Amino acid sequence: MADKREAPETIESPQLKPEGEAASTMTNGGDSQHSQEYNKESSLEDAQPQSYLVEWDGPNDPENPQNFSFALKAWITLIPAAMTFVASLGSSIFSAAVVVTAQEFGVSQEVMILGIALYVLGFACGPLVWGPMSEIYGRRTPLMIGFFGFIIFQIPVAVASNLQTIFICRFLSGCCGAAPLSITAGMYVDIFDLVARGKATMVFAAAVFAGPSIGPVIGEFTVKNAQLGWRWTLWITMILAAFFFIIALPTLPETLAPVILQRKAARLRLEKRQWALHSQLDEQPVHFSALMSKYGLKPAKMLIREPILALMTIYTGLVYAILYLTFFALPFSFESDRRWEFGKASLPFIAIFVGIMAACGLIIWEMTVIFTPKVVKAKKPLPEERLPSMIVGSFILIIGLFWFAWTSYPSVNPWPQIISCVLIGCGIICVFMPGLIYLVDVYLFDANSALAANAFIRSVMAAAFPMFASPLFKNLGVRWATSLLGFLCIALAPAPILFYIYGKKIRGWSKYAYDLG
C-alpha cells in the first residue's frame, strides 16, 4: 500500500510541477519525473564522489533536450502530433466504409462496426507495451517501431478478402497506432518548460481529437468516389502515415534524458578509452517488472481505491466515447432523417472540428491568463483551479447534446443542429483536457499510473459505444438517443463541482494523492 507523502512546500516558478506534468495527460508513457532527474546542471568533472559518472556538460549542454533550439522543439512538437493525428484519423475514416463492406461481405452493419471497435480497443492495449518501452529504450525507438507497424497493418485490410483479416489487422493497427498517442506527450515533458509544455499539450490534444472528427468527412467522399471505393480509406491512411514516418525517421531526435546520457557515456568510453565511464541509468537500470506494475497492477488498485480517479475516469471516458458515437449519430440524423445524400451528410463533422479547435484555443488562453498567474503567486500546485473550465465545459456539452437532439426534426432548418455540433466538440475538449490535467495535479508522482488507468477505461468505453450505437438510434430515434447521452452527462456533471468544493478534503483521505498544503 502506497504511503501518503508530502510534496515540496514551495515550487519555483519555471519548474512548476502541475503544468509540467500536464503534458502527460493523454499518455500512458512519458515518466517526466524520471526524465527530469537527469536534467541537472553538472559536468563530468564535478561529478562527486563518482568521478566516472557522465552527466550534462553544464547548464547549456546542447545535448540536454531542455536546451534544444526553438526550431527543433517546434519540430518535435509538430511531427509526433501529426503522427498522432493520422493514427486517430484511422479510427474514424473506416466508419464511412461500414455500410458498403457489410454489403460486400454479406453481414450486418453491427458486425462491421467491429472494424472500428477493435481498432479503438487496440488504443487501450497498445500503451501497455509502448509506455514501458518508452522508459527503457527512449521515446524515439518505440515511436518509430509502433508507427511503422501501423503503416504495415493498413495493407492487409486494404486488400482483405475476408472479415477475419479486416478485424485482426484493424486491432493490430490500433495497437501500433497507440504508439504516438502513448509517447508524444512524454516527449513534450522532456523538452519544454512550464508554460510551453501546456501549450504544446494542447497541440497534441487537438491532434488526438481532430483525427476522429475529420476522418468521416474524408472517408465518405472516398467511398463515394467510384474510382476509389472503401479500400482507399486504408490506402489514404497508409500514405499519410508513410509520409510522416519518412520525414520523422532522419529528423526526429531522442528526447529522454537518461537514455541520451547512457548513449553519451557509451560514446565517451570509446573516444576516451575509459571503460569506467557510465550514466546513472547504467547504475540504476529501469526494470521491466517495475514498469509493468506501474502500468498494470497499480493503476487497477488506484482505480478501485481512489474516488477522484474513478469518477474522473468515468466522466472523461463518457465524453471520449460520445465523440466516437457521433460517427453514427450524425450520419443517422442527416442521412436517415433529413435524407441528405451520402458524403454531404458527413459535413457536420466539420462543425465538431471547429468546436474542438475553439476549445483548445480557450484552454490555452485560460492556462496563460488565469491559471498560471495563480500558481506562480501561490508557489504550489492548485489542482482544484483546473476545474472551473471543466465545469463550464460540462454545461456546454449538455446544452449541445440537447440542442442537437431537439433540432433534429427534418422540418427544422439544419443549421441550428449543425451549430450544436460546435458546442458538442467544444464541450468534449473542455471536459476532457482539464479533467486529465486535474488527475496529474492530484497524483503528481503517481500520475502515470492514474493516467494509465484512465486511458485503458476510456478506450474500452470508446470501443464499446459504437457497438450499441445502431440499435440505440434505431430504437429510440435521434431525439431520445441523444437526450439519453445528455442525461448521462447531467448525472456526472456534479463531479467537478464536488471536487472543486471538497477536493482538498477528499485528497486528504487518499493514499496516493500528495499533501500540497
Coordinates of C-alpha atoms in Angstrom, one line a residue:
M1 CA 0.0 0.0 0.0
A2 CA 1.4 3.3 -1.0
D3 CA 2.2 5.7 1.8
K4 CA 1.0 9.2 1.5
R5 CA 3.9 11.6 1.1
E6 CA 4.2 15.4 1.2
A7 CA 5.1 17.4 -1.8
P8 CA 7.6 20.2 -1.5
E9 CA 6.2 23.2 0.3
T10 CA 7.1 25.5 -2.5
I11 CA 7.8 25.1 -6.1
E12 CA 9.9 27.6 -8.1
S13 CA 8.0 29.2 -10.9
P14 CA 9.9 28.0 -14.0
Q15 CA 9.6 24.3 -13.0
L16 CA 6.1 24.2 -11.6
K17 CA 5.1 20.5 -11.4
P18 CA 1.5 20.5 -12.4
E19 CA 1.8 22.3 -15.7
G20 CA 4.9 20.2 -16.5
E21 CA 3.1 17.0 -15.7
A22 CA 0.2 18.2 -17.8
A23 CA 1.9 17.2 -20.9
S24 CA 1.4 13.6 -20.0
T25 CA -2.4 13.8 -19.8
M26 CA -3.1 11.9 -23.0
T27 CA -0.4 9.2 -22.5
N28 CA 0.4 6.1 -20.6
G29 CA 4.2 6.6 -21.2
G30 CA 6.4 9.5 -20.5
D31 CA 7.7 9.4 -17.0
S32 CA 8.5 13.1 -16.5
Q33 CA 10.0 12.7 -13.1
H34 CA 12.3 10.0 -14.3
S35 CA 13.4 12.2 -17.2
Q36 CA 13.9 15.5 -15.3
E37 CA 16.1 13.9 -12.6
Y38 CA 18.7 13.7 -15.3
N39 CA 18.4 17.3 -16.4
K40 CA 21.0 18.5 -13.9
E41 CA 23.4 21.4 -14.2
S42 CA 26.5 19.4 -13.6
S43 CA 29.6 18.3 -15.5
L44 CA 31.7 15.2 -15.8
E45 CA 34.5 16.9 -13.8
D46 CA 32.1 17.9 -11.0
A47 CA 30.5 14.6 -10.5
Q48 CA 31.5 13.6 -7.0
P49 CA 32.2 11.2 -5.4
Q50 CA 31.8 9.1 -8.6
S51 CA 34.2 10.8 -11.0
Y52 CA 33.3 8.5 -13.8
L53 CA 29.6 9.4 -13.7
V54 CA 28.6 11.0 -17.0
E55 CA 26.2 13.9 -16.7
W56 CA 25.5 17.1 -18.6
D57 CA 28.4 19.4 -19.5
G58 CA 27.0 22.3 -17.6
P59 CA 23.6 24.1 -17.8
N60 CA 24.0 24.9 -21.5
D61 CA 24.9 21.4 -22.8
P62 CA 23.4 21.2 -26.3
E63 CA 22.7 17.5 -25.8
N64 CA 20.3 18.3 -23.0
P65 CA 16.7 18.2 -24.5
Q66 CA 15.8 21.2 -22.5
N67 CA 18.4 23.2 -24.5
F68 CA 17.3 22.1 -27.9
S69 CA 16.7 25.1 -30.3
F70 CA 13.3 26.6 -30.7
A71 CA 13.1 25.3 -34.2
L72 CA 13.9 21.7 -33.1
K73 CA 11.4 21.9 -30.3
A74 CA 8.8 23.1 -32.7
W75 CA 9.6 20.2 -35.0
I76 CA 9.4 17.7 -32.1
T77 CA 6.0 19.2 -31.3
L78 CA 4.5 19.1 -34.7
I79 CA 5.8 15.8 -36.3
P80 CA 4.7 13.4 -33.5
A81 CA 1.4 15.4 -33.2
A82 CA 0.9 14.8 -37.0
M83 CA 1.6 11.1 -36.4
T84 CA -1.0 11.1 -33.6
F85 CA -3.5 12.8 -36.0
V86 CA -3.1 10.1 -38.6
A87 CA -3.4 7.3 -36.0
S88 CA -6.6 9.0 -34.7
L89 CA -7.9 9.6 -38.2
G90 CA -7.5 5.8 -38.8
S91 CA -10.1 5.1 -36.1
S92 CA -12.9 7.1 -37.8
I93 CA -12.2 7.1 -41.5
F94 CA -13.3 3.4 -41.7
S95 CA -16.7 4.4 -40.4
A96 CA -17.7 5.5 -43.9
A97 CA -16.9 2.0 -45.1
V98 CA -19.2 0.2 -42.7
V99 CA -22.3 0.1 -45.0
V100 CA -20.5 -0.9 -48.2
T101 CA -18.3 -3.5 -46.5
A102 CA -21.3 -5.0 -44.8
Q103 CA -23.0 -5.4 -48.2
E104 CA -19.8 -6.8 -49.8
F105 CA -19.1 -9.4 -47.2
G106 CA -22.8 -10.2 -46.5
V107 CA -23.0 -9.3 -42.9
S108 CA -25.0 -6.8 -40.8
Q109 CA -23.7 -3.3 -40.2
E110 CA -23.5 -4.1 -36.5
V111 CA -20.9 -6.8 -37.3
M112 CA -18.9 -4.4 -39.5
I113 CA -18.7 -1.9 -36.7
L114 CA -16.2 -4.3 -35.1
G115 CA -13.7 -2.8 -37.6
I116 CA -13.9 0.4 -35.6
A117 CA -14.4 -1.1 -32.1
L118 CA -11.4 -3.4 -32.4
Y119 CA -9.2 -0.5 -33.6
V120 CA -10.1 1.6 -30.6
L121 CA -9.7 -1.4 -28.3
G122 CA -6.1 -1.5 -29.7
F123 CA -5.7 2.0 -28.4
A124 CA -6.4 0.5 -24.9
C125 CA -4.0 -2.4 -25.2
G126 CA -1.1 -0.8 -27.2
P127 CA 0.1 1.6 -24.4
L128 CA 0.7 -1.4 -22.1
V129 CA 3.6 -2.1 -24.4
W130 CA 4.7 1.3 -25.7
G131 CA 4.6 3.0 -22.3
P132 CA 7.1 0.8 -20.6
M133 CA 9.2 0.6 -23.8
S134 CA 9.5 4.4 -23.9
E135 CA 11.0 4.4 -20.4
I136 CA 13.5 1.7 -21.2
Y137 CA 14.6 2.4 -24.7
G138 CA 13.8 6.0 -25.0
R139 CA 11.0 7.8 -26.9
R140 CA 12.2 7.5 -30.5
T141 CA 12.7 3.8 -30.9
P142 CA 9.2 2.6 -29.8
L143 CA 7.6 5.5 -31.5
M144 CA 9.1 4.6 -34.9
I145 CA 8.6 0.9 -34.4
G146 CA 5.0 1.3 -33.5
F147 CA 4.2 3.7 -36.3
F148 CA 5.9 1.5 -38.8
G149 CA 3.7 -1.4 -37.7
F150 CA 0.7 1.0 -38.0
I151 CA 1.7 1.6 -41.7
I152 CA 2.2 -2.1 -42.4
F153 CA -1.2 -3.2 -41.0
Q154 CA -3.1 -0.9 -43.3
I155 CA -2.1 -3.1 -46.2
P156 CA -3.8 -6.4 -45.2
V157 CA -7.1 -4.6 -44.5
A158 CA -6.9 -2.7 -47.9
V159 CA -6.6 -6.0 -49.8
A160 CA -8.6 -8.2 -47.5
S161 CA -11.0 -10.8 -48.9
N162 CA -12.5 -11.9 -45.6
L163 CA -13.7 -10.4 -42.4
Q164 CA -11.1 -12.2 -40.2
T165 CA -8.3 -10.3 -41.9
I166 CA -10.1 -7.0 -41.5
F167 CA -10.9 -7.4 -37.8
I168 CA -7.5 -8.9 -36.7
C169 CA -5.4 -6.3 -38.6
R170 CA -7.7 -3.4 -37.5
F171 CA -7.0 -4.4 -33.9
L172 CA -3.2 -4.7 -34.5
S173 CA -3.3 -1.4 -36.4
G174 CA -4.9 0.2 -33.3
C175 CA -2.3 -1.3 -31.0
C176 CA 0.5 0.0 -33.2
G177 CA -1.2 3.4 -33.7
A178 CA -1.3 3.8 -30.0
A179 CA 2.5 4.4 -30.0
P180 CA 2.3 8.1 -30.8
L181 CA -0.7 8.5 -28.5
S182 CA 1.3 7.0 -25.7
I183 CA 4.7 8.6 -26.3
T184 CA 4.2 12.1 -27.8
A185 CA 3.2 13.9 -24.6
G186 CA 6.2 12.4 -22.8
M187 CA 8.4 14.0 -25.4
Y188 CA 6.9 17.4 -24.6
V189 CA 7.8 16.9 -20.9
D190 CA 11.4 16.1 -21.9
I191 CA 12.0 19.3 -23.9
F192 CA 9.7 22.1 -22.6
D193 CA 9.4 24.2 -19.6
L194 CA 6.3 25.1 -17.7
V195 CA 4.3 27.5 -20.0
A196 CA 5.5 26.0 -23.3
R197 CA 4.5 22.4 -22.1
G198 CA 0.9 23.5 -21.5
K199 CA 0.6 25.0 -25.0
A200 CA 2.3 22.0 -26.7
T201 CA -0.1 19.7 -24.9
M202 CA -3.0 21.4 -26.5
V203 CA -1.4 20.9 -29.9
F204 CA -1.3 17.2 -29.1
A205 CA -4.9 17.2 -27.8
A206 CA -6.0 18.9 -31.0
A207 CA -4.4 16.2 -33.0
V208 CA -6.0 13.4 -30.9
F209 CA -9.5 14.8 -31.3
A210 CA -9.2 16.4 -34.8
G211 CA -8.5 13.0 -36.4
P212 CA -11.8 11.4 -35.4
S213 CA -13.7 14.5 -36.4
I214 CA -12.1 14.8 -39.8
G215 CA -11.9 11.1 -40.7
P216 CA -15.6 10.6 -41.5
V217 CA -15.6 13.5 -44.0
I218 CA -12.5 12.1 -45.8
G219 CA -13.9 8.6 -45.6
E220 CA -17.4 9.3 -47.0
F221 CA -16.1 11.3 -50.0
T222 CA -13.5 8.5 -50.7
V223 CA -16.1 5.7 -50.5
K224 CA -18.5 7.8 -52.7
N225 CA -15.9 8.1 -55.4
A226 CA -16.4 5.2 -57.8
Q227 CA -12.8 5.2 -58.8
L228 CA -11.6 4.8 -55.3
G229 CA -14.0 2.9 -53.0
W230 CA -13.8 1.8 -49.4
R231 CA -10.3 0.2 -49.7
W232 CA -8.8 3.6 -50.4
T233 CA -9.7 4.7 -46.9
L234 CA -6.9 2.4 -45.8
W235 CA -4.5 3.4 -48.6
I236 CA -5.0 7.1 -47.8
T237 CA -4.3 6.4 -44.1
M238 CA -1.2 4.4 -45.1
I239 CA 0.1 7.1 -47.5
L240 CA -0.3 9.8 -44.8
A241 CA 1.4 7.7 -42.2
A242 CA 4.2 6.8 -44.5
F243 CA 4.8 10.4 -45.4
F244 CA 5.2 11.5 -41.8
F245 CA 7.3 8.4 -41.0
I246 CA 9.7 9.1 -43.8
I247 CA 10.0 12.7 -42.5
A248 CA 10.5 11.7 -38.9
L249 CA 13.0 8.9 -39.5
P250 CA 16.0 11.0 -40.2
T251 CA 15.0 14.2 -38.3
L252 CA 13.3 13.2 -35.0
P253 CA 15.9 13.0 -32.2
E254 CA 15.8 11.1 -28.9
T255 CA 14.4 13.3 -26.1
L256 CA 14.6 11.1 -23.0
A257 CA 17.4 12.4 -20.9
P258 CA 18.5 9.2 -19.2
V259 CA 18.8 7.4 -22.5
I260 CA 20.7 10.3 -24.1
L261 CA 23.2 10.3 -21.2
Q262 CA 23.6 6.5 -21.4
R263 CA 24.4 6.8 -25.1
K264 CA 26.8 9.7 -24.3
A265 CA 28.6 7.5 -21.8
A266 CA 28.9 4.7 -24.3
R267 CA 30.4 7.2 -26.9
L268 CA 32.8 8.7 -24.4
R269 CA 34.0 5.2 -23.3
L270 CA 35.1 4.6 -26.9
E271 CA 36.5 8.0 -27.5
K272 CA 38.5 8.3 -24.3
R273 CA 39.2 4.6 -23.8
Q274 CA 38.0 4.9 -20.2
W275 CA 35.8 1.9 -19.6
A276 CA 34.6 3.0 -16.2
L277 CA 32.5 5.9 -17.7
H278 CA 28.8 5.3 -17.2
S279 CA 25.5 7.1 -16.7
Q280 CA 23.0 6.9 -13.8
L281 CA 20.8 4.7 -16.0
D282 CA 23.7 2.2 -16.1
E283 CA 23.9 2.3 -12.3
Q284 CA 20.1 2.1 -11.7
P285 CA 18.5 0.4 -14.8
V286 CA 14.8 0.6 -15.2
H287 CA 13.3 -2.9 -14.6
F288 CA 10.5 -4.0 -16.9
S289 CA 8.7 -5.8 -14.0
A290 CA 8.5 -2.5 -12.1
L291 CA 7.2 -0.7 -15.1
M292 CA 4.6 -3.4 -15.7
S293 CA 3.5 -2.9 -12.1
K294 CA 3.2 0.8 -12.7
Y295 CA 1.2 0.4 -15.9
G296 CA -0.8 -2.7 -14.8
L297 CA -1.3 -3.6 -11.2
K298 CA -1.0 -0.2 -9.6
P299 CA -3.5 1.6 -11.9
A300 CA -6.1 -1.1 -11.2
K301 CA -5.6 -0.6 -7.4
M302 CA -5.8 3.1 -7.7
L303 CA -9.0 2.9 -9.8
I304 CA -10.7 0.9 -7.1
R305 CA -9.5 2.9 -4.1
E306 CA -9.5 6.5 -5.4
P307 CA -12.9 8.2 -5.8
I308 CA -11.3 11.1 -7.6
L309 CA -9.7 8.9 -10.2
A310 CA -12.8 6.6 -10.5
L311 CA -15.3 9.5 -11.1
M312 CA -13.0 11.5 -13.4
T313 CA -12.2 8.3 -15.4
I314 CA -15.9 7.5 -15.9
Y315 CA -16.7 11.1 -16.9
T316 CA -13.7 11.6 -19.3
G317 CA -14.4 8.1 -20.7
L318 CA -18.0 9.1 -21.4
V319 CA -17.2 12.3 -23.3
Y320 CA -14.4 10.4 -25.2
A321 CA -16.9 7.7 -26.1
I322 CA -19.5 10.3 -27.2
L323 CA -17.1 11.5 -29.8
Y324 CA -16.9 8.0 -31.3
L325 CA -20.7 7.7 -31.0
T326 CA -21.0 10.7 -33.3
F327 CA -19.6 8.6 -36.2
F328 CA -23.1 7.0 -36.3
A329 CA -25.3 9.7 -34.7
L330 CA -24.5 12.3 -37.4
P331 CA -24.9 10.1 -40.5
F332 CA -28.1 8.6 -39.0
S333 CA -29.6 12.0 -38.3
F334 CA -28.6 13.7 -41.6
E335 CA -28.8 10.7 -43.9
S336 CA -31.8 8.7 -42.5
D337 CA -33.9 11.5 -41.1
R338 CA -33.0 14.5 -43.3
R339 CA -32.4 12.4 -46.4
W340 CA -29.1 14.1 -47.2
E341 CA -27.0 12.3 -49.8
F342 CA -24.0 10.2 -48.8
G343 CA -20.9 12.4 -48.5
K344 CA -22.8 15.6 -47.8
A345 CA -24.1 14.1 -44.6
S346 CA -20.6 13.9 -43.2
L347 CA -20.0 17.7 -43.5
P348 CA -21.5 18.4 -40.0
F349 CA -18.3 16.7 -38.6
I350 CA -16.5 19.9 -39.6
A351 CA -18.6 21.7 -37.0
I352 CA -17.3 19.3 -34.4
F353 CA -13.8 20.0 -35.6
V354 CA -14.4 23.8 -35.3
G355 CA -15.6 23.3 -31.7
I356 CA -12.5 21.2 -30.9
M357 CA -10.2 23.9 -32.2
A358 CA -12.1 26.7 -30.4
A359 CA -11.9 24.8 -27.1
C360 CA -8.1 24.2 -27.5
G361 CA -7.7 28.0 -28.0
L362 CA -9.8 28.8 -25.0
I363 CA -7.9 26.4 -22.7
I364 CA -4.5 27.8 -23.8
W365 CA -5.9 31.3 -23.0
E366 CA -7.1 30.1 -19.7
M367 CA -3.8 28.5 -18.9
T368 CA -1.8 31.6 -19.8
V369 CA -4.0 34.4 -18.4
I370 CA -5.8 32.9 -15.4
F371 CA -4.3 29.7 -14.1
T372 CA -0.6 30.2 -14.4
P373 CA -0.5 33.6 -12.5
K374 CA -2.5 32.0 -9.7
V375 CA 0.0 29.1 -9.4
V376 CA 3.0 31.4 -9.6
K377 CA 1.6 33.6 -6.8
A378 CA 0.7 30.6 -4.6
K379 CA 4.1 28.9 -5.4
K380 CA 2.5 25.4 -5.2
P381 CA 0.1 23.3 -7.3
L382 CA -3.6 24.2 -7.2
P383 CA -5.3 21.2 -8.6
E384 CA -8.9 22.4 -8.0
E385 CA -8.2 25.6 -10.0
R386 CA -8.2 23.3 -13.1
L387 CA -11.9 22.6 -12.6
P388 CA -13.7 25.8 -13.5
S389 CA -13.1 25.3 -17.2
M390 CA -14.3 21.7 -16.8
I391 CA -17.4 22.8 -15.1
V392 CA -18.1 25.3 -17.9
G393 CA -17.4 22.6 -20.4
S394 CA -19.9 20.3 -18.7
F395 CA -22.7 22.8 -19.3
I396 CA -21.6 23.4 -22.9
L397 CA -21.7 19.7 -23.7
I398 CA -25.1 19.2 -22.1
I399 CA -26.6 22.1 -23.9
G400 CA -25.0 20.9 -27.2
L401 CA -26.4 17.4 -26.8
F402 CA -30.0 18.5 -26.1
W403 CA -29.8 21.2 -28.8
F404 CA -28.7 18.5 -31.3
A405 CA -31.5 16.2 -30.2
W406 CA -34.4 18.5 -30.4
T407 CA -33.4 20.4 -33.5
S408 CA -33.1 17.1 -35.5
Y409 CA -36.7 17.2 -36.8
P410 CA -36.5 17.1 -40.6
S411 CA -38.9 20.0 -40.8
V412 CA -36.5 22.2 -38.8
N413 CA -33.7 24.1 -40.7
P414 CA -30.5 22.0 -40.4
W415 CA -28.3 24.9 -39.3
P416 CA -29.3 25.0 -35.7
Q417 CA -28.5 21.3 -35.4
I418 CA -25.1 21.9 -37.2
I419 CA -24.3 24.7 -34.8
S420 CA -25.0 22.4 -31.9
C421 CA -22.1 20.2 -33.2
V422 CA -19.8 23.1 -32.5
L423 CA -20.9 23.1 -28.8
I424 CA -20.5 19.3 -28.6
G425 CA -17.0 19.4 -29.9
C426 CA -16.1 22.4 -27.6
G427 CA -17.7 20.7 -24.6
I428 CA -15.9 17.4 -25.1
I429 CA -12.5 19.1 -25.1
C430 CA -13.4 21.4 -22.2
V431 CA -14.4 18.4 -20.1
F432 CA -11.7 16.0 -21.2
M433 CA -8.5 18.1 -21.0
P434 CA -9.0 19.8 -17.6
G435 CA -10.2 16.5 -16.2
L436 CA -7.0 14.7 -17.2
I437 CA -4.7 17.6 -16.1
Y438 CA -6.5 17.6 -12.7
L439 CA -5.6 14.0 -12.2
V440 CA -2.0 14.8 -12.9
D441 CA -2.0 17.6 -10.4
V442 CA -3.7 15.5 -7.7
Y443 CA -1.5 12.4 -8.0
L444 CA 1.8 14.1 -9.1
F445 CA 4.4 11.3 -8.9
D446 CA 1.8 8.6 -9.3
A447 CA 0.2 10.4 -12.3
N448 CA 1.4 7.9 -14.9
S449 CA -0.4 5.1 -13.1
A450 CA -3.5 7.2 -12.8
L451 CA -3.4 8.1 -16.4
A452 CA -2.8 4.5 -17.4
A453 CA -6.0 3.5 -15.7
N454 CA -7.8 6.4 -17.3
A455 CA -6.5 5.7 -20.8
F456 CA -7.5 2.0 -20.6
I457 CA -11.0 2.6 -19.4
R458 CA -11.8 5.4 -21.8
S459 CA -10.5 3.4 -24.8
V460 CA -12.6 0.4 -23.8
M461 CA -15.7 2.7 -23.4
A462 CA -14.9 4.3 -26.8
A463 CA -14.7 0.9 -28.3
A464 CA -18.0 -0.3 -26.8
F465 CA -20.2 2.7 -27.6
P466 CA -20.2 2.2 -31.4
M467 CA -21.3 -1.3 -30.9
F468 CA -24.7 -0.3 -29.5
A469 CA -25.0 3.0 -31.5
S470 CA -27.0 1.5 -34.3
P471 CA -29.7 -0.2 -32.1
L472 CA -29.8 2.8 -29.8
F473 CA -30.6 5.3 -32.5
K474 CA -32.9 2.9 -34.5
N475 CA -35.0 2.1 -31.4
L476 CA -35.1 5.4 -29.7
G477 CA -34.5 7.8 -32.6
V478 CA -32.1 10.7 -32.7
R479 CA -34.0 12.9 -30.2
W480 CA -34.3 10.4 -27.3
A481 CA -31.0 8.6 -28.0
T482 CA -29.0 11.9 -27.9
S483 CA -31.1 13.0 -24.9
L484 CA -30.1 9.9 -23.1
L485 CA -26.4 10.9 -23.6
G486 CA -27.3 14.3 -22.3
F487 CA -28.9 12.8 -19.1
L488 CA -25.8 10.7 -18.5
C489 CA -23.7 13.9 -18.7
I490 CA -26.1 15.6 -16.3
A491 CA -25.6 12.7 -13.9
L492 CA -21.8 13.2 -14.0
A493 CA -21.6 17.0 -14.2
P494 CA -21.7 17.4 -10.4
A495 CA -18.4 15.6 -10.1
P496 CA -16.1 18.5 -11.0
I497 CA -18.2 20.8 -8.9
L498 CA -17.9 18.4 -5.9
F499 CA -14.2 18.2 -6.3
Y500 CA -13.8 21.9 -6.7
I501 CA -15.5 22.4 -3.3
Y502 CA -14.4 19.4 -1.4
G503 CA -11.4 18.2 -3.4
K504 CA -8.7 19.3 -0.9
K505 CA -10.6 17.3 1.8
I506 CA -11.0 14.3 -0.4
R507 CA -7.3 14.4 -1.3
G508 CA -6.6 14.3 2.4
W509 CA -8.2 10.8 2.6
S510 CA -6.2 9.5 -0.3
K511 CA -3.3 7.0 -0.1
Y512 CA -1.9 8.2 -3.4
A513 CA -2.6 11.9 -3.6
Y514 CA 0.1 14.1 -2.2
D515 CA -0.4 16.7 0.5
L516 CA 0.0 20.0 -1.2
G517 CA -0.5 22.1 2.0

